[in-house]
Coordinates of C-alpha atoms in Angstrom, one line a residue:
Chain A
X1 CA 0.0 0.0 0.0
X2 CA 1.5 3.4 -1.1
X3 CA 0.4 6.2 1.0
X4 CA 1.4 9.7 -0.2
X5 CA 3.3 12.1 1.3
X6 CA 1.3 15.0 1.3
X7 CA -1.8 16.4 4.2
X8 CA -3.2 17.2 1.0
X9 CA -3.7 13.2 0.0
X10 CA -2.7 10.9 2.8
X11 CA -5.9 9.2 4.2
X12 CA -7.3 9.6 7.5
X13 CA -7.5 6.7 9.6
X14 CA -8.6 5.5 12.8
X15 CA -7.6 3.7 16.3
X16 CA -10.0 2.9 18.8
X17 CA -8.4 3.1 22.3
X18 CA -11.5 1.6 24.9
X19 CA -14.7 3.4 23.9
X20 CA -12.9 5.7 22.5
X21 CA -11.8 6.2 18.4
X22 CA -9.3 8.6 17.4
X23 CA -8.9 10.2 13.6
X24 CA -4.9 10.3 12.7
X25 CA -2.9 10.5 9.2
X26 CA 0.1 9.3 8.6
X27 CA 2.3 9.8 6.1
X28 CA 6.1 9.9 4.7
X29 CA 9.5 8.1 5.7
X30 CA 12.7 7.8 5.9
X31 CA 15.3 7.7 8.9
X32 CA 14.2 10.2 11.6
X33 CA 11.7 9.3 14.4
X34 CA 7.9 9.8 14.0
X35 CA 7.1 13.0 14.0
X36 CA 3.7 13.6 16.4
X37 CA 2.0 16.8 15.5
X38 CA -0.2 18.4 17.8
X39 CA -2.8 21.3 16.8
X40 CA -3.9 24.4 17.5
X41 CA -6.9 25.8 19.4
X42 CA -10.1 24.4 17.2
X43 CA -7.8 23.4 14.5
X44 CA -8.5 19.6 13.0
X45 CA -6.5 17.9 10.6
X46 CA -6.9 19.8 7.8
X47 CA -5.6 22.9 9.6
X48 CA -2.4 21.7 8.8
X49 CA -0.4 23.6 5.9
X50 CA 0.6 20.8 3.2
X51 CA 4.0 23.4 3.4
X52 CA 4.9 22.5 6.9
X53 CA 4.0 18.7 6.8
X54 CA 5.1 17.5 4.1
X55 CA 8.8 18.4 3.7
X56 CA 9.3 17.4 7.1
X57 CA 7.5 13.8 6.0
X58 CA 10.5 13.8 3.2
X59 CA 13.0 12.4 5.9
X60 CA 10.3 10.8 8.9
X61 CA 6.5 9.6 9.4
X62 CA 5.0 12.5 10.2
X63 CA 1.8 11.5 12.8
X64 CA -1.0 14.1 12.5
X65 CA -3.1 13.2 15.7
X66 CA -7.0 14.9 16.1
X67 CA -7.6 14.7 20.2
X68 CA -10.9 13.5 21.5
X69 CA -13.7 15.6 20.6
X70 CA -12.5 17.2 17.1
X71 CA -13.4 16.6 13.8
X72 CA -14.2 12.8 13.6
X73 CA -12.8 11.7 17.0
X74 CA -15.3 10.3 19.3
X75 CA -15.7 11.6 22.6
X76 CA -15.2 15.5 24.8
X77 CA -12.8 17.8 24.7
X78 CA -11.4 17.9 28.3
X79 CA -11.4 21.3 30.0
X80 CA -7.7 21.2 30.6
X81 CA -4.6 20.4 29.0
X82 CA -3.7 17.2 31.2
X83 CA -6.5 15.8 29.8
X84 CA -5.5 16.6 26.3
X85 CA -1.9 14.9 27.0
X86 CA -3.3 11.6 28.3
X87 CA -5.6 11.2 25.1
X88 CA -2.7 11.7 22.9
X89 CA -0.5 9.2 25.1
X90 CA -3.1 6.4 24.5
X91 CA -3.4 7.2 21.3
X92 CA 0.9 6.8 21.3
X93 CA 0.5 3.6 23.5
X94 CA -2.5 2.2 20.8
X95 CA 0.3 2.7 18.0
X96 CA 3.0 1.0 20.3
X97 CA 5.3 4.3 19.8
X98 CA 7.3 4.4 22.9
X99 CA 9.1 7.0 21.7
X100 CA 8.9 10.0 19.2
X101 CA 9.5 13.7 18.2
X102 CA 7.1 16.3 18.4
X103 CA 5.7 19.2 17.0
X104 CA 3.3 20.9 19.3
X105 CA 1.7 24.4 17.7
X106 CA -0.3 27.0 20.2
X107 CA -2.3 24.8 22.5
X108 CA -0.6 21.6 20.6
X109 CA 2.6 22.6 22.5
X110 CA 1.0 23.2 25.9
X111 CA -0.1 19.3 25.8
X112 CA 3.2 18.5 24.4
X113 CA 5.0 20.1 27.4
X114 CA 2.3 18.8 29.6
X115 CA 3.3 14.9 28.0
X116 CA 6.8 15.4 28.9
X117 CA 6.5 16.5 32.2
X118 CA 4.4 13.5 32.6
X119 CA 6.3 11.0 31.2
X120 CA 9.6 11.8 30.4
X121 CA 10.8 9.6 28.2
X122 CA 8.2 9.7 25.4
X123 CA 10.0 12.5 23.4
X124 CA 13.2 12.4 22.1
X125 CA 13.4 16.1 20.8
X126 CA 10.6 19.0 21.1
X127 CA 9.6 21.6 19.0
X128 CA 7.5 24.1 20.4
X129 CA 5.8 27.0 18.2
X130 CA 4.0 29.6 19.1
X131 CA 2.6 28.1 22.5
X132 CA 3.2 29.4 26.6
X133 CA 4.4 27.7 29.9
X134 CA 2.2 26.9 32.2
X135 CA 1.3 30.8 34.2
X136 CA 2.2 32.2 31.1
X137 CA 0.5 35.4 30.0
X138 CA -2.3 36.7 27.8
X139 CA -2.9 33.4 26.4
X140 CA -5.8 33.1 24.1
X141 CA -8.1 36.1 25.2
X142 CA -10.1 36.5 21.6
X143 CA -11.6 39.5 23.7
X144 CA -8.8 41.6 22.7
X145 CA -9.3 44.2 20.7
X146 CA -7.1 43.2 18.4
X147 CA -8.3 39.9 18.1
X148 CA -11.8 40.4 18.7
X149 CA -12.2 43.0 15.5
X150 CA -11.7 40.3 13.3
X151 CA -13.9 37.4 15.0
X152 CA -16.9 39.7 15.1
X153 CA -16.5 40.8 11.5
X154 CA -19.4 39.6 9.6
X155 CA -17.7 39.8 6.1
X156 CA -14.7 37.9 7.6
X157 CA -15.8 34.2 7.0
X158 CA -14.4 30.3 7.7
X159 CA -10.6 30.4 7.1
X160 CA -10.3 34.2 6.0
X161 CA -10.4 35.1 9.7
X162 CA -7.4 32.7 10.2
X163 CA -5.9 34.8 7.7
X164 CA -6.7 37.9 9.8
X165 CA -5.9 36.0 13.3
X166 CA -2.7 34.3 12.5
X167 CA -0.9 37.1 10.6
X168 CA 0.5 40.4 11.3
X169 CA -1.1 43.3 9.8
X170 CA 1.5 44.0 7.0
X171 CA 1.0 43.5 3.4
X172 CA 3.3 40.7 3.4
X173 CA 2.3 38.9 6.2
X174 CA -1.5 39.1 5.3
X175 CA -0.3 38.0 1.7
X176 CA 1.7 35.2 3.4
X177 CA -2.0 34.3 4.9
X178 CA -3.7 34.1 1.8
X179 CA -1.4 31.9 0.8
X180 CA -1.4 29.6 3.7
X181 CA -5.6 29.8 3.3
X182 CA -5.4 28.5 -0.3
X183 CA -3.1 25.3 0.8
X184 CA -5.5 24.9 3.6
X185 CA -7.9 24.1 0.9
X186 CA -6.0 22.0 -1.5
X187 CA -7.1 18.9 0.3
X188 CA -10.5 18.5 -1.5
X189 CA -11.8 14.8 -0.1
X190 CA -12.5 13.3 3.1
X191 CA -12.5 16.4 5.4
X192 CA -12.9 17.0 8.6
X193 CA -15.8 18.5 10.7
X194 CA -15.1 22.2 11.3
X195 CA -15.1 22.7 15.3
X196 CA -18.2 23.7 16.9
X197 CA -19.0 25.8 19.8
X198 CA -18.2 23.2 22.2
X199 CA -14.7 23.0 21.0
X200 CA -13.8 26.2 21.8
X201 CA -15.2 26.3 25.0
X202 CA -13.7 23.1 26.4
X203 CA -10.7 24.8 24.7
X204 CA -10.7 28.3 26.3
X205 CA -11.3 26.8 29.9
X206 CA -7.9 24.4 29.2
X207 CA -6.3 28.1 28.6
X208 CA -8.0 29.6 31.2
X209 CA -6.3 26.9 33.1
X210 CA -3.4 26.7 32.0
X211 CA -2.4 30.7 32.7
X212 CA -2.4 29.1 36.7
X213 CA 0.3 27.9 38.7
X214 CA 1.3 27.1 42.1
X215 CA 4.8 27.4 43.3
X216 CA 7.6 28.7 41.8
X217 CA 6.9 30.5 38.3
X218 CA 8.0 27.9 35.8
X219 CA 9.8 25.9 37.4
X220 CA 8.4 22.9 35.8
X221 CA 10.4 23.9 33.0
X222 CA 13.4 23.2 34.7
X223 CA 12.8 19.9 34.5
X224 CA 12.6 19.5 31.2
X225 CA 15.9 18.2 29.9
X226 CA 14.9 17.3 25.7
X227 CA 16.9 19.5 23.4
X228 CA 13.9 21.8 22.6
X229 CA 13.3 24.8 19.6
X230 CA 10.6 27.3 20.3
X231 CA 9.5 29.3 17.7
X232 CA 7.2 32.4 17.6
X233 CA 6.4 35.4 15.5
X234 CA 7.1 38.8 17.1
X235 CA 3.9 40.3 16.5
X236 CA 1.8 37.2 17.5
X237 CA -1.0 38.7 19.4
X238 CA -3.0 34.9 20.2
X239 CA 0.0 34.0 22.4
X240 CA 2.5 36.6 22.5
X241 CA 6.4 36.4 22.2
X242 CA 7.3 37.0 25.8
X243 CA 5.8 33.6 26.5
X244 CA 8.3 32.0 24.3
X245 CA 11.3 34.1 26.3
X246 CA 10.2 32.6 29.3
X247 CA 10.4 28.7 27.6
X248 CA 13.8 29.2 26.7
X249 CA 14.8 31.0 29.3
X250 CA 13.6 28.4 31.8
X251 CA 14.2 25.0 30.1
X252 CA 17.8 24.6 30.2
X253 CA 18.0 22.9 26.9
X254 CA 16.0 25.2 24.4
X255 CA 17.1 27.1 21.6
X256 CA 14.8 30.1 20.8
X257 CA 14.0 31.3 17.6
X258 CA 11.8 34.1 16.8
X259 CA 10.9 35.6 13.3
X260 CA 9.9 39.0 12.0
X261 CA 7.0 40.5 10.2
X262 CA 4.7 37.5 11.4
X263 CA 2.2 36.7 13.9
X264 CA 0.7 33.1 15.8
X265 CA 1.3 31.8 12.1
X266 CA 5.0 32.2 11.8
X267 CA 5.6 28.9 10.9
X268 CA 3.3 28.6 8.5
X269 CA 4.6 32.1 6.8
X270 CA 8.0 31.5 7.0
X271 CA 7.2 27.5 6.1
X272 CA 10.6 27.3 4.1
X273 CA 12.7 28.2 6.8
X274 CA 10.7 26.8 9.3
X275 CA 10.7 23.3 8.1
X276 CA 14.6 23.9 7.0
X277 CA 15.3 24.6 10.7
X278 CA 12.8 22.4 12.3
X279 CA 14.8 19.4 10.0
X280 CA 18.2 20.3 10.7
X281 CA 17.0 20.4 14.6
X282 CA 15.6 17.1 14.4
X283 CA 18.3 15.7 12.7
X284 CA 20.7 16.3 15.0
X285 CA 21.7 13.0 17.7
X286 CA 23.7 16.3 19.7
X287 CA 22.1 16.0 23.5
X288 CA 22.2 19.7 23.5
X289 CA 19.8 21.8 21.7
X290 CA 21.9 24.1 19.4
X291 CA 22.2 22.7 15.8
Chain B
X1 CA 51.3 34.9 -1.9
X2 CA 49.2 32.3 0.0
X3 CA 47.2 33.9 3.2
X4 CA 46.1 30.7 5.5
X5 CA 42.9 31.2 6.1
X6 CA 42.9 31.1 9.4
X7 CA 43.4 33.6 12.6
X8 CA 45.9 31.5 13.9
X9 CA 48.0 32.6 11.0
X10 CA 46.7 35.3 9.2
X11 CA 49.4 38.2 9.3
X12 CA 48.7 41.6 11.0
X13 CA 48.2 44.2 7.9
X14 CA 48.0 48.1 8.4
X15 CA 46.4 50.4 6.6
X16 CA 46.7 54.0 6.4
X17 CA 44.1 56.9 6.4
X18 CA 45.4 60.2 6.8
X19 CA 47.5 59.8 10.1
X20 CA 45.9 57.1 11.5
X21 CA 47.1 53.3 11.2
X22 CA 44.7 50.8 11.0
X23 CA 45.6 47.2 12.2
X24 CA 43.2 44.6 10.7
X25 CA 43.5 40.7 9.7
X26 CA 42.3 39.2 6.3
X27 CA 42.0 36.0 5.6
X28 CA 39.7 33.2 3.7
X29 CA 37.6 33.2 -0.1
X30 CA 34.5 32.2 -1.7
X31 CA 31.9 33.4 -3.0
X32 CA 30.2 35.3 -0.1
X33 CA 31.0 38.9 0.3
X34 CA 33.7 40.0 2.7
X35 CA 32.6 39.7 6.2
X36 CA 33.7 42.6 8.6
X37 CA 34.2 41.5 12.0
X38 CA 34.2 44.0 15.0
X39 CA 35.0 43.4 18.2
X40 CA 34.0 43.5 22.0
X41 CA 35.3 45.6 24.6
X42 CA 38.8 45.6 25.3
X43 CA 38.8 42.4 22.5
X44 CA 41.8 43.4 20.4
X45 CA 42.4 40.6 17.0
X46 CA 43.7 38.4 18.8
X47 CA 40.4 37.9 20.6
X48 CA 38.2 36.3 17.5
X49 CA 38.1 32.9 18.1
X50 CA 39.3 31.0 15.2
X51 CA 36.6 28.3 15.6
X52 CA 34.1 30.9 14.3
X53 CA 36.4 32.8 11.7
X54 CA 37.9 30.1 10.2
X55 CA 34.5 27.9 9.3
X56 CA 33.1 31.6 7.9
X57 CA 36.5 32.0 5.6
X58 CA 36.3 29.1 3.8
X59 CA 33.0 30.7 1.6
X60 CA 34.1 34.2 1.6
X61 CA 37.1 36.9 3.0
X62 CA 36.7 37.9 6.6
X63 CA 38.0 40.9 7.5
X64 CA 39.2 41.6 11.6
X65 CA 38.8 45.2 12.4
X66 CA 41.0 46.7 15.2
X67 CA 39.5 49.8 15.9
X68 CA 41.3 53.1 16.8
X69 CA 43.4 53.3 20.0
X70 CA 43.3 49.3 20.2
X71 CA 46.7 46.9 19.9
X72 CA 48.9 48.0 17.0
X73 CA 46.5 50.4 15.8
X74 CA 47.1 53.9 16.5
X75 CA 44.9 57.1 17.6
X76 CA 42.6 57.3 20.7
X77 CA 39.6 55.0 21.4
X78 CA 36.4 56.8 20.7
X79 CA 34.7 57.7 24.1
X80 CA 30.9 56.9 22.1
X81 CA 29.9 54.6 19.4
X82 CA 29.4 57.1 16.6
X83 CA 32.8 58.1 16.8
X84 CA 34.1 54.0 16.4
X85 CA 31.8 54.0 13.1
X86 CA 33.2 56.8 12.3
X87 CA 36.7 54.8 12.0
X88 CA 35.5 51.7 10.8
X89 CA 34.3 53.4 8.1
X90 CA 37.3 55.6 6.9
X91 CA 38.9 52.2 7.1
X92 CA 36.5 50.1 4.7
X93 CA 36.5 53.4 1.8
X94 CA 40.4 53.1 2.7
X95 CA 39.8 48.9 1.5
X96 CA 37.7 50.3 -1.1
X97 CA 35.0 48.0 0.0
X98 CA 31.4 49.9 -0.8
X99 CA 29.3 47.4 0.4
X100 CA 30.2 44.3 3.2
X101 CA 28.1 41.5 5.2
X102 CA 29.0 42.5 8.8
X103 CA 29.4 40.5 12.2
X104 CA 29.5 42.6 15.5
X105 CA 30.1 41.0 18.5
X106 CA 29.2 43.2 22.2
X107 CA 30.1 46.6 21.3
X108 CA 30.7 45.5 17.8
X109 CA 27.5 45.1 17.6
X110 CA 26.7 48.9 18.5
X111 CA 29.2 50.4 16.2
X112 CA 27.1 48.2 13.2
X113 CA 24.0 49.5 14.5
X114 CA 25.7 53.0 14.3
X115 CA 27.7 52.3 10.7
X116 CA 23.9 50.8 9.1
X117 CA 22.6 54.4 10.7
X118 CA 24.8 56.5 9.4
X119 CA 25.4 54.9 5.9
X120 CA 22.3 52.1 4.7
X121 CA 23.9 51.2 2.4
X122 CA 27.0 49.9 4.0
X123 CA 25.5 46.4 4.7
X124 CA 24.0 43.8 2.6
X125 CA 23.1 41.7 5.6
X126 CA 23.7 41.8 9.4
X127 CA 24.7 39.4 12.5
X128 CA 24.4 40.6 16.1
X129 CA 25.7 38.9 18.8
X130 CA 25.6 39.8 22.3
X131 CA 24.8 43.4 22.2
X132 CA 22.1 46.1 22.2
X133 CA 20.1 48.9 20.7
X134 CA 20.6 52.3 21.8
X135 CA 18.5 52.8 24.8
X136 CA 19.4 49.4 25.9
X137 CA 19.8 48.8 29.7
X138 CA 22.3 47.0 32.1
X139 CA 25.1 47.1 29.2
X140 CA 28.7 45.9 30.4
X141 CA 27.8 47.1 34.2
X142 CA 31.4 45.8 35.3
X143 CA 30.6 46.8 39.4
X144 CA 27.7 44.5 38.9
X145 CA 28.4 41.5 41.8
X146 CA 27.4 38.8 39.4
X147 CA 30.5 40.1 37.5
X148 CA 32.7 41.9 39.9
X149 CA 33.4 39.2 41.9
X150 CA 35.1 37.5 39.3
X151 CA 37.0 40.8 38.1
X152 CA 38.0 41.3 41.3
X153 CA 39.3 38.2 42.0
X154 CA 43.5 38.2 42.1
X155 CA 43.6 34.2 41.0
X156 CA 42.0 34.9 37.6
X157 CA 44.7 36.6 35.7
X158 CA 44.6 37.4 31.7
X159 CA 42.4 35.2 29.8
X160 CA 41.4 33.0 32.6
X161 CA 38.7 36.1 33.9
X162 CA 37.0 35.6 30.6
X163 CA 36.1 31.8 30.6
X164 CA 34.2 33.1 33.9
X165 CA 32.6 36.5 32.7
X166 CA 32.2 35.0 28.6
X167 CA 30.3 31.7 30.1
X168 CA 27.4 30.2 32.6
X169 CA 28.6 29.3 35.8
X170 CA 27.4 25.6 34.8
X171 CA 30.2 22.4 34.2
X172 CA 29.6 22.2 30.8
X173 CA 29.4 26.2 29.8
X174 CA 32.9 26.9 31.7
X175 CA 34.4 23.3 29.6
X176 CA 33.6 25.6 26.6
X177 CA 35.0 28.8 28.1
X178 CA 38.2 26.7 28.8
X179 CA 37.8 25.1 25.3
X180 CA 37.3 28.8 24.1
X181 CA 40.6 30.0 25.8
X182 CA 43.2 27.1 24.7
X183 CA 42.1 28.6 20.6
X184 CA 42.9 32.0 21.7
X185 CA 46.6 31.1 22.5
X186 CA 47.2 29.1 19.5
X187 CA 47.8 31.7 17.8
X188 CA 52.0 32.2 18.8
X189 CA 53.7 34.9 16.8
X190 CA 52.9 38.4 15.8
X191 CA 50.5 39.0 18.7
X192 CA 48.5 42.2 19.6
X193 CA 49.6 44.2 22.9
X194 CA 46.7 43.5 25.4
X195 CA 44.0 46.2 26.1
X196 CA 45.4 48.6 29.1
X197 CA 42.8 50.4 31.5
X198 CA 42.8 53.7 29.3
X199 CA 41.2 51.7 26.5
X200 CA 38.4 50.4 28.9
X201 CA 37.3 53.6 30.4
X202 CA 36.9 55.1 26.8
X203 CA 34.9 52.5 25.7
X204 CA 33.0 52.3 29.0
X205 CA 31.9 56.1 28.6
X206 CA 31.0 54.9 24.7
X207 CA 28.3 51.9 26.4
X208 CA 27.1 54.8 29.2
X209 CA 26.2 57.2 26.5
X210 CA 24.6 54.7 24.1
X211 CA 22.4 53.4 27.4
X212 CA 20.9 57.0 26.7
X213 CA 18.5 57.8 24.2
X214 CA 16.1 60.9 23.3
X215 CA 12.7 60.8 21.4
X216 CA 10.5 57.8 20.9
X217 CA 12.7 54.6 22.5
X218 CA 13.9 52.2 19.7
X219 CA 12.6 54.7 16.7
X220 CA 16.0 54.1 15.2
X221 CA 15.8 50.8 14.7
X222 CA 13.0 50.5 12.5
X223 CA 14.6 51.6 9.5
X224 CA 17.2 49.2 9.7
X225 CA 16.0 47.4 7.0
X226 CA 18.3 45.2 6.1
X227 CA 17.8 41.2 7.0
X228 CA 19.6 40.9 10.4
X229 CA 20.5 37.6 12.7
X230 CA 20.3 38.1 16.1
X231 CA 21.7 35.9 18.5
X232 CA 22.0 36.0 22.4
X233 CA 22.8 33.5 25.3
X234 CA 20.5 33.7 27.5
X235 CA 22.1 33.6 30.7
X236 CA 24.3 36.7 29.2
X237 CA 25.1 38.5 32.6
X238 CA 27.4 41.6 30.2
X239 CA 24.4 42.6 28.3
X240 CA 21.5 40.5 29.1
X241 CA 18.8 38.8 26.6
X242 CA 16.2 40.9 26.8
X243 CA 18.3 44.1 24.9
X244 CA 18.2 41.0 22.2
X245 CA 14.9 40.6 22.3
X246 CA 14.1 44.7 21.8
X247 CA 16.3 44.4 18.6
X248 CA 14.5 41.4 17.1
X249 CA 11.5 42.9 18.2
X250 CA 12.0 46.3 16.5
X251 CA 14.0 45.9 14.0
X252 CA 11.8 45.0 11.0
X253 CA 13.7 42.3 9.2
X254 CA 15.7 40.4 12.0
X255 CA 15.4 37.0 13.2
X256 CA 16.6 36.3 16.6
X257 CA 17.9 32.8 18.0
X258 CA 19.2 32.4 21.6
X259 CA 20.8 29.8 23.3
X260 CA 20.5 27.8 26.3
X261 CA 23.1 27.6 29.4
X262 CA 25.6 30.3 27.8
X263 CA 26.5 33.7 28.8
X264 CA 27.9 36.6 26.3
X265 CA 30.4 34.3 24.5
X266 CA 27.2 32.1 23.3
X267 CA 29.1 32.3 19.9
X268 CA 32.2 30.5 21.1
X269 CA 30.3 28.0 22.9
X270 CA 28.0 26.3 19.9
X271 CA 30.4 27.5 17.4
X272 CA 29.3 25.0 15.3
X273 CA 25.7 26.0 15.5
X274 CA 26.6 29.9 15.3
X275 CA 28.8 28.8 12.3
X276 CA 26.5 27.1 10.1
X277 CA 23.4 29.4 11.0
X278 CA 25.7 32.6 10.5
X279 CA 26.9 30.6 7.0
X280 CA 23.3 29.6 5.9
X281 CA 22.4 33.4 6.9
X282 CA 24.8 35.3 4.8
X283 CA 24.6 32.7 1.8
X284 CA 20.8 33.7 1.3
X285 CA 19.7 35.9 -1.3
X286 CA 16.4 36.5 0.2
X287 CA 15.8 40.1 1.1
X288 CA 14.0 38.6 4.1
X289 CA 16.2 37.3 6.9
X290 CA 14.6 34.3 7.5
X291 CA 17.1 31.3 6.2

């Protein structure tokens, strides 16, 4: 069985874990580690860019995983992000992946922090984008101002708001959005539900959450010993930049890297250098970050 | 005539402007345009580590830079950063070089902000390491404890204070600091006379005055257009991360990558890293700095 490459082709398919059925693809090969890839706040499978998965899929399997709740996965969303992490460790456990890489975007790298922290030895090397520690700051609040111009504007419409939400307000940022929006659609079969409501709700209280902590500020983090490469845009107003300092200021084995002109979506804007960067990272068998 | 490419070897050249004598080092080819190196406080030539000259040289000419007043040059050392510039500039019309690639190192770094300022199009593309934007705080504050008590300290005598101040106070950040220090003395002939205290307090009245700043904070760094790499440890104690993260931040076209359990000499440390993301930097053609 040939399975292509691309988000654009590769099939979804299913596990069932208990009562439980999860929707995943799968797709590409080669010699690095599976790549798990966790998504964004209301974001199924088909939010993501063909750009960022599929070069990465040249050299590795590259796991898209949909947690419970989304698009055709059974079950809730939980209300906090440990939840979210044990459904994507059964999910690992149902594939018999005791170890892997993974690529965690906004809320996707919350639940990949919060996997690590609870079982340490299920990733090998972490990339973190656009995403906050535990009590980090202005996380998620679509009641912005800036934000909350674009979700209430009537002629904005399905992924044209990502467009508006994602990048920064520059000509080539926004034009950097319309392209990511025209991938987004390429895949033309066998899509996903769009997120309801619900989704976001159950979402926003795992934010809500997650900007808490007891204890010393971050010190979680510390603990944290994976080479690790955060990545954020400097005008990303979903999650904001400082929450990335703090990350790499606080795990001691993170390399930071932050680009210009771009918002929440960096990766997907700058999706040549990302996935350039994001490779050479994980090919690297260094125990230190830097590569 | 052969020139090793290499700062172990390279011979000490002089150049003339008017009545002042310019020491400087040139060494390596390739297709890259030359790369002007300028140095950090008190640094003289013999202070660029050839484990991140030597990997640069072998794609295009690097050119070491010993500013006014320092080791065989002659003249006074400029008591602010405009007036450095100001020098490094006679002595690159002196080369006849219009147009350079430029890597500024701690104060380095402030004189290529200033140079890019005063002349745009001086520089095709930028790295910054270690430094700050005018209106920057905590820059070089030598009576800070965290630094003073290794300054102070009578069994750290001539290189041996910099493996201390350069590096984190962790096992495997002063290994590299030692590491750093046996490459400095492996260069044996034709060495530079040492920095004396009246070179210090000149350029420690240049980092006092470019703390200062009038009109909107970080103004000037917006029209620094051209694609800039950024790069910070981020346990820098000399001039800590977060004047980094104002540059990336503000300057329009910069990418910024820090790096985990290093102080001010993060270059030295993961000079492999720095090498082959300051190579893949400055072999782009893209106008936007993200490689």
């Amino acid at each position: 069985m040939s399975t292509p490459a691309s988000n654009i082709t590769a099939p979804t398919q299913f596990l069932e874990v208990k009562n439980q059925k999860y929707a995943y693809r799968r797709f590409g090969k080669g010699p690095g580690l599976s790549l798990l890839c966790l998504q964004h706040f209301t974001g199924t499978l088909d939010n993501w860019d063909p750009a960022v998965t599929d070069p990465l899929a040249e050299e590795r399997e590259v796991i898209l995983f949909e947690s419970a709740g989304i698009g055709c996965s059974s079950g809730k969303v939980p209300t906090n992000v440990a939840g979210m992490a044990a459904h994507a460790m059964a999910f690992l456990d149902a594939l018999g992946l005791t170890v892997c890489d993974v690529l965690g975007f906004s809320l996707g790298g919350m639940v990949a922090q919060q996997m690590v922290l609870d079982r340490p030895s299920i990733f090998r090397r972490i990339i973190l984008v656009g995403t906050a520690p535990r009590g980090g700051e202005d996380i998620m609040h679509l009641e912005k101002p800036s934000l909350a111009k674009h979700l209430s504007d009537p002629n904005l419409k399905g992924y044209t708001v990502l467009q508006k939400i994602f990048f920064a307000p520059t000509d080539s940022s926004q034009a950097a959005g319309a392209a990511f929006i025209g991938r987004l659609v390429q895949r033309k079969d066998d899509r996903e539900p769009i997120s309801g409501p619900e989704v976001a709700q159950a979402q926003m209280a795992a934010f809500r959450d997650w900007e808490q902590f007891t204890g010393e500020r971050f010190a979680g983090l510390k603990s944290i010993r994976q080479p690790t490469l955060v990545i954020n845009g400097v005008h990303d107003e979903m999650i904001p930049v400082r929450n990335s300092y703090w990350l790499s200021e606080n795990q001691p084995n993170a390399v930071l890297l932050t680009y210009p002109d771009s918002g929440h979506g960096s990766l997907f804007q700058f999706h040549e250098s990302f996935t350039r960067q994001a490779a050479a990272f994980l090919n690297s068998d260094s125990p230190f970050a830097p590569f």
